[in-house]
Amino acid sequence: MKKVILQIIVLLLIMAACADNRQKESVVAGDVFDSSWRSLEHYRCPDWFRDAKFGIYSHWNAQSVPAQGGWYARDMYIEGTRDYKFHTANYGHPSKVGYKDVIEMWKAERFEPDKIIALYKEAGAKYFVAVAVHHDNFDLWDSKHHEWNAVKHGPHQNIIAKWEKATRKAGLRWGVTSHAERSWNWLATSHGADKQGEYAGVPYDGADLKFAGLYFKEYPGYKNTHFQYATDPPQEVIEDYVLRMKDLIDQHNPDFFYNDGGVPFCETGRKMLAYYYNQNIRRNNGKLEAVMCLKNYAGGYHGDDLRDGIATENVEDGQLDHINGLPWQTDESVGGWFYDTQATYKTPNYIIDKLIDIVSKNGNLMLNVPPRADGTLDDETIRILKEIGKWIKINGEGIYSTRPYSVYGEGPTQVNSGYFRKMPDLTGEDIRYTTKGDTVFAFVCGTPQDTVSMRAFSAQNYHSVKSVTMLGVEGELKFEQTDKLLKVGMPSKMPCDYAVCMKIIPVLNPVPDGLPIP
């Protein structure tokens, strides 16, 4: 009898465990997400993103017309700024000619998305992401809930639909970004007026209620100098934001969605996040393939929380100093965020070294490449992309589909964690590691000496090394493994102009006969 009771108890425990596992699998797969933190914490970043490592991003809208950078729509209304001076000199005073008029100047007349996406793919990008709406509150798709969009104004084109079609045709993962959660405060400057001079006290065009759909209404407590996250906005602003984001998701089904901040508008934002995940699951036969990138910026002006696990953290224009347990991303611009005639461009060497550093720490790099107003890229941008592409063709095996090693690397250069940090130049003594199966890839990030030494692969720390090769070089490299170092002789001619990648294969201990292999 006791034996029967024991068997029943065991059976009940097994059934309970299976039910619990089924429930967990259902939630992890994303059949049902709701707005609670507990539900959203079941999110798991899909493998496609972890394997991709490198994406390209496009800040492009009407702010590309003046070619002064990405805060033009706000700063043109701040007396004395560079953008204000440019605007008044080239277009007129913002009480007469405002951002609404700049929008109509944007024609995108040479926009050929297939051609641009082909270049991005050649550069090695595995996903492409387009800005769908920036802080300027101008939607680039056929928005059902917002009259100020690119189909009705400006280029009279569905920019997002064209980007999506070209991206999917090229076999890349497709994404969008929204920066609209700060638009209400960001465009407050359009409701101001000059404090001195000929137009002192004359309201800018944002005060004209005919254009409140673009500039918003003036509300009590609305600060004309406040550019931060929209604290305590009117409910209608929140509702409008959510309707537009759901419309963007429904119409364009992005694999990737980046919101320029934390979870916006508290629980309302979490509902939007759950909606995105659930819609993605329905469209992928029950499998969650969606990536939502959010910020966890301690400066306090990017919105609500970002809790670990509910989404993928984006470290804007920065990096981490450690291997992160969860996948993460840096977005970095090749020059200015929007096309800017005065921007300083980063070198291919810097971009490649930063990609390597980020990938070694379980992250992705999303590189912003801003087109000119007409939709074309300038010569320097094209040159940089082609240089990256040449490097990727040789060294991509050590980048794509890799995972971190037990240490991210070694060397004298200190790379600090943080947003908005320029990475110091890496040297020939700075090594970064990635793995794929039992193979370890070691990137030498600067010009190497005749012999490269690595402490991580000393005989004390690592298996015996079976072979060392270099991607892009035929034959094996000579090496010596001591108790303290693995010393590798470099080839007489390097395979590329930037970082080089060694492929280290260990001697694996055979499994003893009779030992079960799981």
Coordinates of C-alpha atoms in Angstrom, one line a residue:
M1 CA 0.0 0.0 0.0
K2 CA 2.8 2.4 1.0
K3 CA 4.5 1.6 -2.3
V4 CA 1.3 2.5 -4.3
I5 CA 0.8 5.8 -2.4
L6 CA 4.5 6.6 -3.0
Q7 CA 4.0 5.9 -6.7
I8 CA 0.9 8.2 -6.8
I9 CA 2.8 11.0 -5.1
V10 CA 5.7 10.7 -7.5
L11 CA 3.2 10.7 -10.4
L12 CA 1.4 13.8 -9.1
L13 CA 4.8 15.6 -8.6
I14 CA 5.8 14.7 -12.2
M15 CA 2.4 15.9 -13.5
A16 CA 2.7 19.2 -11.6
A17 CA 6.3 19.7 -12.8
C18 CA 5.2 19.1 -16.4
A19 CA 2.3 21.5 -16.1
D20 CA 4.6 24.1 -14.6
N21 CA 7.1 23.5 -17.5
R22 CA 4.3 23.8 -20.0
Q23 CA 3.2 27.1 -18.4
K24 CA 6.7 28.4 -18.4
E25 CA 7.2 27.3 -22.0
S26 CA 4.0 29.0 -23.0
V27 CA 5.0 32.3 -21.4
V28 CA 8.6 32.1 -22.6
A29 CA 7.3 31.5 -26.1
G30 CA 5.2 34.6 -25.6
D31 CA 1.7 33.2 -26.1
V32 CA 0.5 35.7 -23.5
F33 CA 2.3 38.8 -22.3
D34 CA 0.6 41.5 -20.2
S35 CA 1.6 44.8 -18.8
S36 CA 2.9 43.5 -15.5
W37 CA 6.7 43.4 -14.8
R38 CA 6.4 39.7 -13.9
S39 CA 4.9 38.8 -17.3
L40 CA 7.4 40.9 -19.3
E41 CA 10.4 39.4 -17.4
H42 CA 9.6 36.1 -19.2
Y43 CA 10.9 37.7 -22.4
R44 CA 14.0 36.0 -24.0
C45 CA 16.1 37.7 -26.7
P46 CA 15.8 35.6 -29.9
D47 CA 18.9 33.9 -31.3
W48 CA 18.7 35.7 -34.6
F49 CA 19.7 38.9 -32.8
R50 CA 22.4 37.3 -30.8
D51 CA 23.9 35.8 -34.0
A52 CA 23.6 39.0 -36.1
K53 CA 26.1 41.1 -34.2
F54 CA 26.0 44.0 -36.7
G55 CA 23.2 46.2 -37.9
I56 CA 22.8 49.5 -39.8
Y57 CA 20.5 52.3 -38.7
S58 CA 19.2 55.3 -40.7
H59 CA 18.3 58.6 -39.1
W60 CA 16.6 60.3 -42.0
N61 CA 13.7 62.8 -42.2
A62 CA 13.0 66.4 -42.9
Q63 CA 15.8 67.5 -40.6
S64 CA 18.2 66.3 -43.3
V65 CA 17.1 69.2 -45.5
P66 CA 19.1 71.9 -43.6
A67 CA 21.9 69.3 -42.9
Q68 CA 22.7 70.8 -39.6
G69 CA 22.1 67.7 -37.4
G70 CA 19.4 65.9 -35.5
W71 CA 18.0 68.5 -33.1
Y72 CA 17.2 71.1 -35.8
A73 CA 13.4 71.0 -35.3
R74 CA 13.9 72.0 -31.7
D75 CA 16.9 74.2 -31.7
M76 CA 15.8 76.4 -34.7
Y77 CA 13.3 77.9 -32.2
I78 CA 16.0 78.7 -29.6
E79 CA 17.3 82.2 -30.2
G80 CA 21.0 82.5 -30.7
T81 CA 21.7 78.8 -31.4
R82 CA 23.6 77.5 -34.5
D83 CA 20.3 76.2 -35.9
Y84 CA 18.3 79.4 -35.2
K85 CA 21.0 81.4 -37.0
F86 CA 21.1 79.0 -40.0
H87 CA 17.3 79.0 -40.2
T88 CA 16.8 82.7 -40.1
A89 CA 19.6 83.3 -42.6
N90 CA 18.5 80.6 -45.1
Y91 CA 14.7 80.3 -44.7
G92 CA 13.4 83.2 -42.7
H93 CA 12.3 83.9 -39.2
P94 CA 10.5 81.0 -37.4
S95 CA 7.5 83.1 -36.8
K96 CA 6.9 83.0 -40.5
V97 CA 8.8 79.9 -41.8
G98 CA 8.7 77.1 -39.3
Y99 CA 9.6 73.4 -39.2
K100 CA 6.3 72.6 -40.9
D101 CA 7.7 74.4 -43.9
V102 CA 11.0 72.5 -43.7
I103 CA 8.9 69.3 -43.9
E104 CA 7.5 70.4 -47.2
M105 CA 11.0 71.1 -48.5
W106 CA 11.9 67.5 -48.0
K107 CA 11.3 65.6 -51.3
A108 CA 13.5 62.5 -51.0
E109 CA 13.7 62.7 -54.8
R110 CA 16.7 60.3 -55.3
F111 CA 15.7 57.7 -52.7
E112 CA 16.6 54.2 -54.0
P113 CA 16.2 51.9 -51.0
D114 CA 17.2 48.7 -52.9
K115 CA 20.5 50.3 -53.8
I116 CA 21.2 51.5 -50.3
I117 CA 20.3 48.3 -48.6
A118 CA 22.5 46.3 -51.0
L119 CA 25.4 48.5 -49.8
Y120 CA 24.5 47.9 -46.2
K121 CA 24.4 44.2 -46.8
E122 CA 27.8 44.3 -48.5
A123 CA 29.1 46.1 -45.5
G124 CA 28.1 43.1 -43.4
A125 CA 24.9 44.2 -41.7
K126 CA 22.5 41.5 -40.8
Y127 CA 19.6 43.8 -39.8
F128 CA 18.5 47.3 -41.0
V129 CA 16.6 49.8 -38.8
A130 CA 14.8 52.9 -40.0
V131 CA 13.7 55.9 -37.9
A132 CA 10.0 55.8 -38.2
V133 CA 9.4 59.0 -36.1
H134 CA 11.9 61.2 -34.5
H135 CA 11.4 63.8 -31.7
D136 CA 10.1 66.1 -34.5
N137 CA 6.7 64.3 -34.3
F138 CA 6.6 63.5 -38.1
D139 CA 5.6 60.0 -39.0
L140 CA 7.4 58.4 -42.0
W141 CA 4.7 55.8 -42.7
D142 CA 1.0 56.1 -43.8
S143 CA -0.1 56.8 -40.3
K144 CA -3.8 56.3 -39.6
H145 CA -3.8 58.4 -36.4
H146 CA -1.5 61.3 -37.3
E147 CA -2.0 63.7 -40.2
W148 CA 1.6 64.9 -40.1
N149 CA 3.2 62.0 -42.0
A150 CA 5.4 61.5 -45.1
V151 CA 2.5 60.3 -47.3
K152 CA 0.5 63.5 -46.8
H153 CA 3.4 66.0 -46.4
G154 CA 6.9 66.4 -47.6
P155 CA 8.1 63.6 -49.9
H156 CA 4.5 62.2 -50.3
Q157 CA 6.0 58.7 -50.0
N158 CA 5.6 55.9 -47.6
I159 CA 9.2 55.9 -46.5
I160 CA 8.9 53.1 -44.0
A161 CA 7.1 50.8 -46.5
K162 CA 9.8 51.3 -49.0
W163 CA 12.6 50.6 -46.5
E164 CA 10.8 47.5 -45.3
K165 CA 10.3 46.1 -48.8
A166 CA 13.9 46.6 -49.7
T167 CA 15.2 45.1 -46.4
R168 CA 13.1 42.0 -46.6
K169 CA 13.9 41.5 -50.2
A170 CA 17.6 41.5 -49.3
G171 CA 17.1 38.9 -46.7
L172 CA 17.9 41.1 -43.7
R173 CA 16.0 41.4 -40.5
W174 CA 13.8 44.5 -40.4
G175 CA 13.4 47.1 -37.7
V176 CA 12.1 50.6 -36.8
T177 CA 12.7 53.2 -34.1
S178 CA 10.5 55.6 -32.3
H179 CA 11.7 58.8 -30.5
A180 CA 8.2 60.3 -30.1
E181 CA 7.9 59.7 -26.4
R182 CA 9.8 63.0 -25.9
S183 CA 8.2 65.0 -28.7
W184 CA 5.7 66.9 -26.4
N185 CA 8.4 68.5 -24.4
W186 CA 11.0 68.5 -27.2
L187 CA 8.9 70.7 -29.5
A188 CA 7.9 73.1 -26.7
T189 CA 10.4 75.6 -28.1
S190 CA 8.2 76.2 -31.1
H191 CA 5.7 77.9 -28.8
G192 CA 8.2 80.5 -27.7
A193 CA 9.3 83.9 -29.1
D194 CA 12.5 85.9 -29.5
K195 CA 13.5 87.9 -26.4
Q196 CA 15.2 90.7 -28.3
G197 CA 15.6 92.2 -31.8
E198 CA 13.1 92.9 -34.5
Y199 CA 10.8 90.0 -33.7
A200 CA 11.0 90.2 -29.9
G201 CA 7.7 88.9 -28.5
V202 CA 6.4 87.7 -31.8
P203 CA 5.2 84.0 -31.3
Y204 CA 6.9 81.3 -33.4
D205 CA 4.6 79.3 -35.7
G206 CA 4.1 76.5 -33.0
A207 CA 1.7 78.9 -31.2
D208 CA -0.7 78.7 -34.2
L209 CA -3.3 76.2 -33.3
K210 CA -3.8 75.3 -37.0
F211 CA -0.6 73.3 -36.7
A212 CA -1.2 71.8 -33.2
G213 CA -1.2 68.3 -34.8
L214 CA 2.5 68.8 -35.4
Y215 CA 3.6 71.1 -32.6
F216 CA 1.0 70.1 -29.9
K217 CA -1.1 72.5 -28.0
E218 CA 0.2 74.8 -25.3
Y219 CA -0.6 73.3 -21.9
P220 CA -0.3 74.8 -18.4
G221 CA 3.2 74.1 -17.1
Y222 CA 4.6 73.5 -20.6
K223 CA 8.2 74.7 -20.4
N224 CA 9.7 76.2 -23.5
T225 CA 13.2 75.3 -22.5
H226 CA 12.6 71.7 -21.4
F227 CA 13.8 69.0 -23.8
Q228 CA 13.6 66.0 -21.5
Y229 CA 11.2 63.1 -21.3
A230 CA 7.6 64.2 -21.3
T231 CA 6.8 64.2 -17.5
D232 CA 3.1 64.3 -16.7
P233 CA 1.9 64.9 -20.3
P234 CA -1.8 65.2 -21.0
Q235 CA -3.6 61.9 -21.4
E236 CA -4.4 62.7 -25.0
V237 CA -0.7 62.9 -25.8
I238 CA -0.1 59.5 -24.3
E239 CA -3.1 57.9 -26.1
D240 CA -2.0 59.4 -29.4
Y241 CA 1.5 58.0 -28.9
V242 CA 0.2 54.5 -28.2
L243 CA -2.2 54.5 -31.1
R244 CA 0.5 55.5 -33.5
M245 CA 3.0 52.9 -32.2
K246 CA 0.4 50.1 -32.5
D247 CA -0.4 51.3 -36.0
L248 CA 3.3 51.1 -36.9
I249 CA 3.6 47.6 -35.5
D250 CA 0.5 46.4 -37.2
Q251 CA 1.4 47.9 -40.6
H252 CA 5.1 47.0 -40.7
N253 CA 5.6 44.0 -38.4
P254 CA 9.2 44.9 -37.3
D255 CA 11.5 42.2 -36.1
F256 CA 13.3 44.9 -34.1
F257 CA 11.8 48.0 -32.4
Y258 CA 14.0 50.6 -30.6
N259 CA 12.4 53.1 -28.3
D260 CA 14.6 56.0 -27.5
G261 CA 14.3 55.8 -23.8
G262 CA 13.0 53.4 -21.1
V263 CA 9.5 52.0 -21.1
P264 CA 7.5 55.2 -21.9
F265 CA 4.5 56.4 -19.9
C266 CA 4.7 53.7 -17.2
E267 CA 2.0 51.0 -17.5
T268 CA 0.7 52.4 -20.8
G269 CA 4.2 51.8 -22.2
R270 CA 4.3 48.3 -20.8
K271 CA 1.0 47.6 -22.5
M272 CA 2.5 48.7 -25.8
L273 CA 5.5 46.5 -25.2
A274 CA 3.3 43.5 -24.4
Y275 CA 1.2 44.3 -27.6
Y276 CA 4.4 44.2 -29.7
Y277 CA 5.5 40.9 -28.3
N278 CA 2.1 39.3 -28.7
Q279 CA 1.6 40.5 -32.2
N280 CA 5.1 39.2 -33.2
I281 CA 4.2 35.8 -31.7
R282 CA 1.0 35.6 -33.7
R283 CA 2.8 36.4 -36.9
N284 CA 5.6 33.8 -36.2
N285 CA 3.5 30.7 -35.5
G286 CA 3.8 31.0 -31.7
K287 CA 7.5 31.8 -31.7
L288 CA 8.7 35.1 -30.2
E289 CA 11.2 36.7 -32.7
A290 CA 10.8 40.3 -31.6
V291 CA 13.6 42.4 -30.2
M292 CA 12.7 45.6 -28.2
C293 CA 15.7 47.8 -27.4
L294 CA 15.3 50.2 -24.5
K295 CA 17.6 52.5 -22.5
N296 CA 18.4 52.4 -18.9
Y297 CA 20.0 55.8 -18.8
A298 CA 20.7 57.1 -15.3
G299 CA 20.6 60.8 -16.4
G300 CA 16.8 60.7 -15.7
Y301 CA 15.4 62.1 -18.9
H302 CA 14.7 59.0 -20.9
G303 CA 11.5 57.8 -19.2
D304 CA 10.4 55.0 -17.1
D305 CA 12.3 51.9 -15.8
L306 CA 14.2 49.3 -17.8
R307 CA 14.2 46.1 -15.7
D308 CA 16.6 43.4 -16.6
G309 CA 15.0 40.8 -18.8
I310 CA 11.9 42.6 -20.2
A311 CA 13.8 43.9 -23.3
T312 CA 17.3 44.3 -24.7
E313 CA 19.3 47.2 -23.3
N314 CA 20.7 49.8 -25.7
V315 CA 23.8 51.6 -24.5
E316 CA 23.7 54.7 -26.7
D317 CA 27.0 55.8 -28.1
G318 CA 28.9 53.9 -25.4
Q319 CA 30.0 50.4 -24.3
L320 CA 30.4 48.1 -21.3
D321 CA 33.6 47.1 -19.4
H322 CA 32.4 43.5 -18.8
I323 CA 30.7 40.6 -20.4
N324 CA 27.0 41.2 -19.9
G325 CA 24.9 38.2 -19.0
L326 CA 22.1 39.4 -21.3
P327 CA 22.4 40.4 -24.9
W328 CA 22.7 44.2 -25.4
Q329 CA 23.4 46.7 -28.1
T330 CA 25.3 50.0 -28.8
D331 CA 24.0 52.4 -31.4
E332 CA 26.8 54.5 -32.7
S333 CA 26.8 57.0 -35.6
V334 CA 29.3 57.1 -38.4
G335 CA 29.1 60.9 -38.2
G336 CA 26.2 63.1 -37.0
W337 CA 23.0 61.4 -36.1
F338 CA 21.3 63.1 -39.0
Y339 CA 23.2 64.3 -42.0
D340 CA 25.3 67.2 -41.0
T341 CA 27.7 69.0 -43.3
Q342 CA 29.9 69.8 -40.3
A343 CA 30.1 66.3 -38.8
T344 CA 33.4 64.6 -38.2
Y345 CA 33.4 61.0 -39.4
K346 CA 34.7 58.0 -37.5
T347 CA 37.3 55.9 -39.1
P348 CA 36.8 52.3 -40.3
N349 CA 39.5 51.3 -37.8
Y350 CA 37.6 52.8 -34.9
I351 CA 34.2 51.3 -35.9
I352 CA 35.8 47.8 -36.5
D353 CA 37.6 47.9 -33.1
K354 CA 34.4 49.0 -31.4
L355 CA 32.4 46.2 -33.1
I356 CA 35.0 43.6 -31.8
D357 CA 35.0 45.0 -28.3
I358 CA 31.2 45.0 -28.1
V359 CA 30.8 41.5 -29.6
S360 CA 33.4 40.1 -27.1
K361 CA 31.1 41.3 -24.3
N362 CA 27.9 39.7 -25.6
G363 CA 26.6 42.8 -27.5
N364 CA 25.7 44.0 -31.0
L365 CA 26.7 47.2 -32.8
M366 CA 24.0 49.1 -34.7
L367 CA 25.8 51.7 -36.8
N368 CA 23.8 54.8 -37.9
V369 CA 24.4 55.9 -41.5
P370 CA 22.4 59.0 -42.3
P371 CA 21.5 59.8 -45.9
R372 CA 21.4 63.3 -47.4
A373 CA 17.9 64.9 -47.9
D374 CA 17.6 63.5 -51.4
G375 CA 18.1 59.9 -50.2
T376 CA 21.7 59.4 -51.3
L377 CA 24.9 58.7 -49.3
D378 CA 28.0 60.9 -49.5
D379 CA 31.3 59.5 -50.8
E380 CA 33.0 59.3 -47.4
T381 CA 30.1 57.3 -46.0
I382 CA 30.3 54.9 -48.9
R383 CA 34.0 54.5 -48.5
I384 CA 33.7 53.7 -44.8
L385 CA 31.0 51.1 -45.5
K386 CA 33.1 49.4 -48.2
E387 CA 36.1 49.2 -45.9
I388 CA 34.0 47.6 -43.2
G389 CA 32.6 45.2 -45.7
K390 CA 36.1 44.1 -46.9
W391 CA 37.1 43.5 -43.3
I392 CA 34.0 41.5 -42.5
K393 CA 34.4 39.2 -45.5
I394 CA 37.7 38.1 -44.1
N395 CA 37.0 38.1 -40.4
G396 CA 33.2 37.6 -40.1
E397 CA 33.7 34.0 -38.9
G398 CA 34.9 35.4 -35.6
I399 CA 32.0 37.8 -35.3
Y400 CA 28.7 36.2 -36.5
S401 CA 27.0 33.6 -34.4
T402 CA 29.7 33.8 -31.8
R403 CA 29.3 33.9 -28.0
P404 CA 31.6 35.3 -25.4
Y405 CA 34.7 33.5 -24.0
S406 CA 35.3 33.2 -20.3
V407 CA 37.0 36.6 -20.4
Y408 CA 36.3 39.3 -23.0
G409 CA 40.0 40.0 -23.6
E410 CA 43.2 41.4 -22.3
G411 CA 45.5 44.3 -22.8
P412 CA 46.5 47.7 -21.4
T413 CA 43.7 49.9 -22.7
Q414 CA 40.9 50.6 -20.2
V415 CA 37.4 50.7 -21.8
N416 CA 34.9 52.1 -19.3
S417 CA 31.1 51.4 -19.1
G418 CA 28.7 54.2 -19.9
Y419 CA 26.5 56.0 -22.3
F420 CA 28.0 58.6 -24.6
R421 CA 31.6 57.6 -24.2
K422 CA 34.2 57.5 -26.9
M423 CA 36.2 54.3 -26.9
P424 CA 39.9 54.9 -26.5
D425 CA 42.0 53.7 -29.4
L426 CA 43.0 50.0 -29.0
T427 CA 46.6 48.8 -29.5
G428 CA 48.4 45.7 -30.8
E429 CA 48.5 44.5 -27.2
D430 CA 44.7 44.7 -26.8
I431 CA 43.1 41.3 -27.6
R432 CA 39.4 40.5 -27.7
Y433 CA 38.0 36.9 -27.6
T434 CA 34.9 35.3 -29.0
T435 CA 33.9 31.6 -29.3
K436 CA 32.0 29.3 -31.6
G437 CA 31.7 25.7 -30.3
D438 CA 35.1 24.7 -29.0
T439 CA 36.9 27.2 -31.2
V440 CA 38.1 30.5 -29.8
F441 CA 38.8 33.6 -31.9
A442 CA 41.4 36.1 -30.8
F443 CA 41.3 39.6 -32.4
V444 CA 44.4 41.7 -32.2
C445 CA 42.9 45.2 -32.3
G446 CA 46.0 47.2 -33.3
T447 CA 49.1 46.6 -35.3
P448 CA 50.6 43.5 -33.8
Q449 CA 54.3 42.9 -33.0
D450 CA 56.1 40.0 -34.6
T451 CA 54.9 37.8 -31.7
V452 CA 51.6 38.1 -29.9
S453 CA 51.3 36.8 -26.4
M454 CA 48.1 35.9 -24.6
R455 CA 47.8 35.0 -20.9
A456 CA 44.3 33.6 -21.4
F457 CA 45.7 30.5 -23.2
S458 CA 48.6 29.7 -20.9
A459 CA 49.0 26.0 -20.1
Q460 CA 47.8 26.8 -16.6
N461 CA 44.5 28.4 -17.8
Y462 CA 43.6 26.5 -20.9
H463 CA 43.6 23.1 -22.7
S464 CA 46.6 22.3 -24.8
V465 CA 46.4 24.2 -28.1
K466 CA 46.1 22.0 -31.1
S467 CA 46.5 24.7 -33.8
V468 CA 46.5 28.4 -34.4
T469 CA 45.6 29.9 -37.8
M470 CA 44.7 33.4 -38.9
L471 CA 41.5 34.2 -40.9
G472 CA 42.5 35.2 -44.4
V473 CA 46.0 33.5 -44.2
E474 CA 46.8 30.1 -45.5
G475 CA 48.5 27.5 -43.3
E476 CA 49.1 27.4 -39.5
L477 CA 50.9 29.9 -37.4
K478 CA 53.8 28.9 -35.3
F479 CA 53.0 29.0 -31.5
E480 CA 54.5 28.1 -28.1
Q481 CA 52.3 27.4 -25.1
T482 CA 54.0 27.9 -21.7
D483 CA 52.7 28.0 -18.1
K484 CA 52.3 31.7 -18.4
L485 CA 51.6 32.6 -22.1
L486 CA 50.5 31.4 -25.5
K487 CA 53.0 33.0 -27.9
V488 CA 52.0 33.2 -31.6
G489 CA 54.3 34.3 -34.4
M490 CA 52.6 36.6 -36.8
P491 CA 52.6 36.1 -40.6
S492 CA 54.9 38.3 -42.8
K493 CA 51.9 39.8 -44.5
M494 CA 48.6 40.7 -42.8
P495 CA 45.3 39.8 -44.5
C496 CA 43.7 43.1 -43.9
D497 CA 44.4 46.7 -42.9
Y498 CA 42.7 46.6 -39.5
A499 CA 42.3 44.1 -36.7
V500 CA 43.4 40.6 -37.4
C501 CA 41.7 37.4 -36.1
M502 CA 43.4 34.2 -34.9
K503 CA 41.5 31.0 -34.7
I504 CA 42.6 28.8 -31.8
I505 CA 41.6 25.2 -31.7
P506 CA 42.2 23.2 -28.5
V507 CA 43.2 19.6 -28.0
L508 CA 40.1 18.1 -26.4
N509 CA 40.3 15.2 -23.9
P510 CA 38.6 12.1 -25.3
V511 CA 35.6 10.8 -23.4
P512 CA 36.4 7.6 -21.5
D513 CA 34.8 4.5 -22.8
G514 CA 31.6 3.6 -21.1
L515 CA 30.9 7.2 -19.9
P516 CA 27.4 8.2 -21.0
I517 CA 27.4 11.4 -23.2
P518 CA 24.4 13.6 -22.3

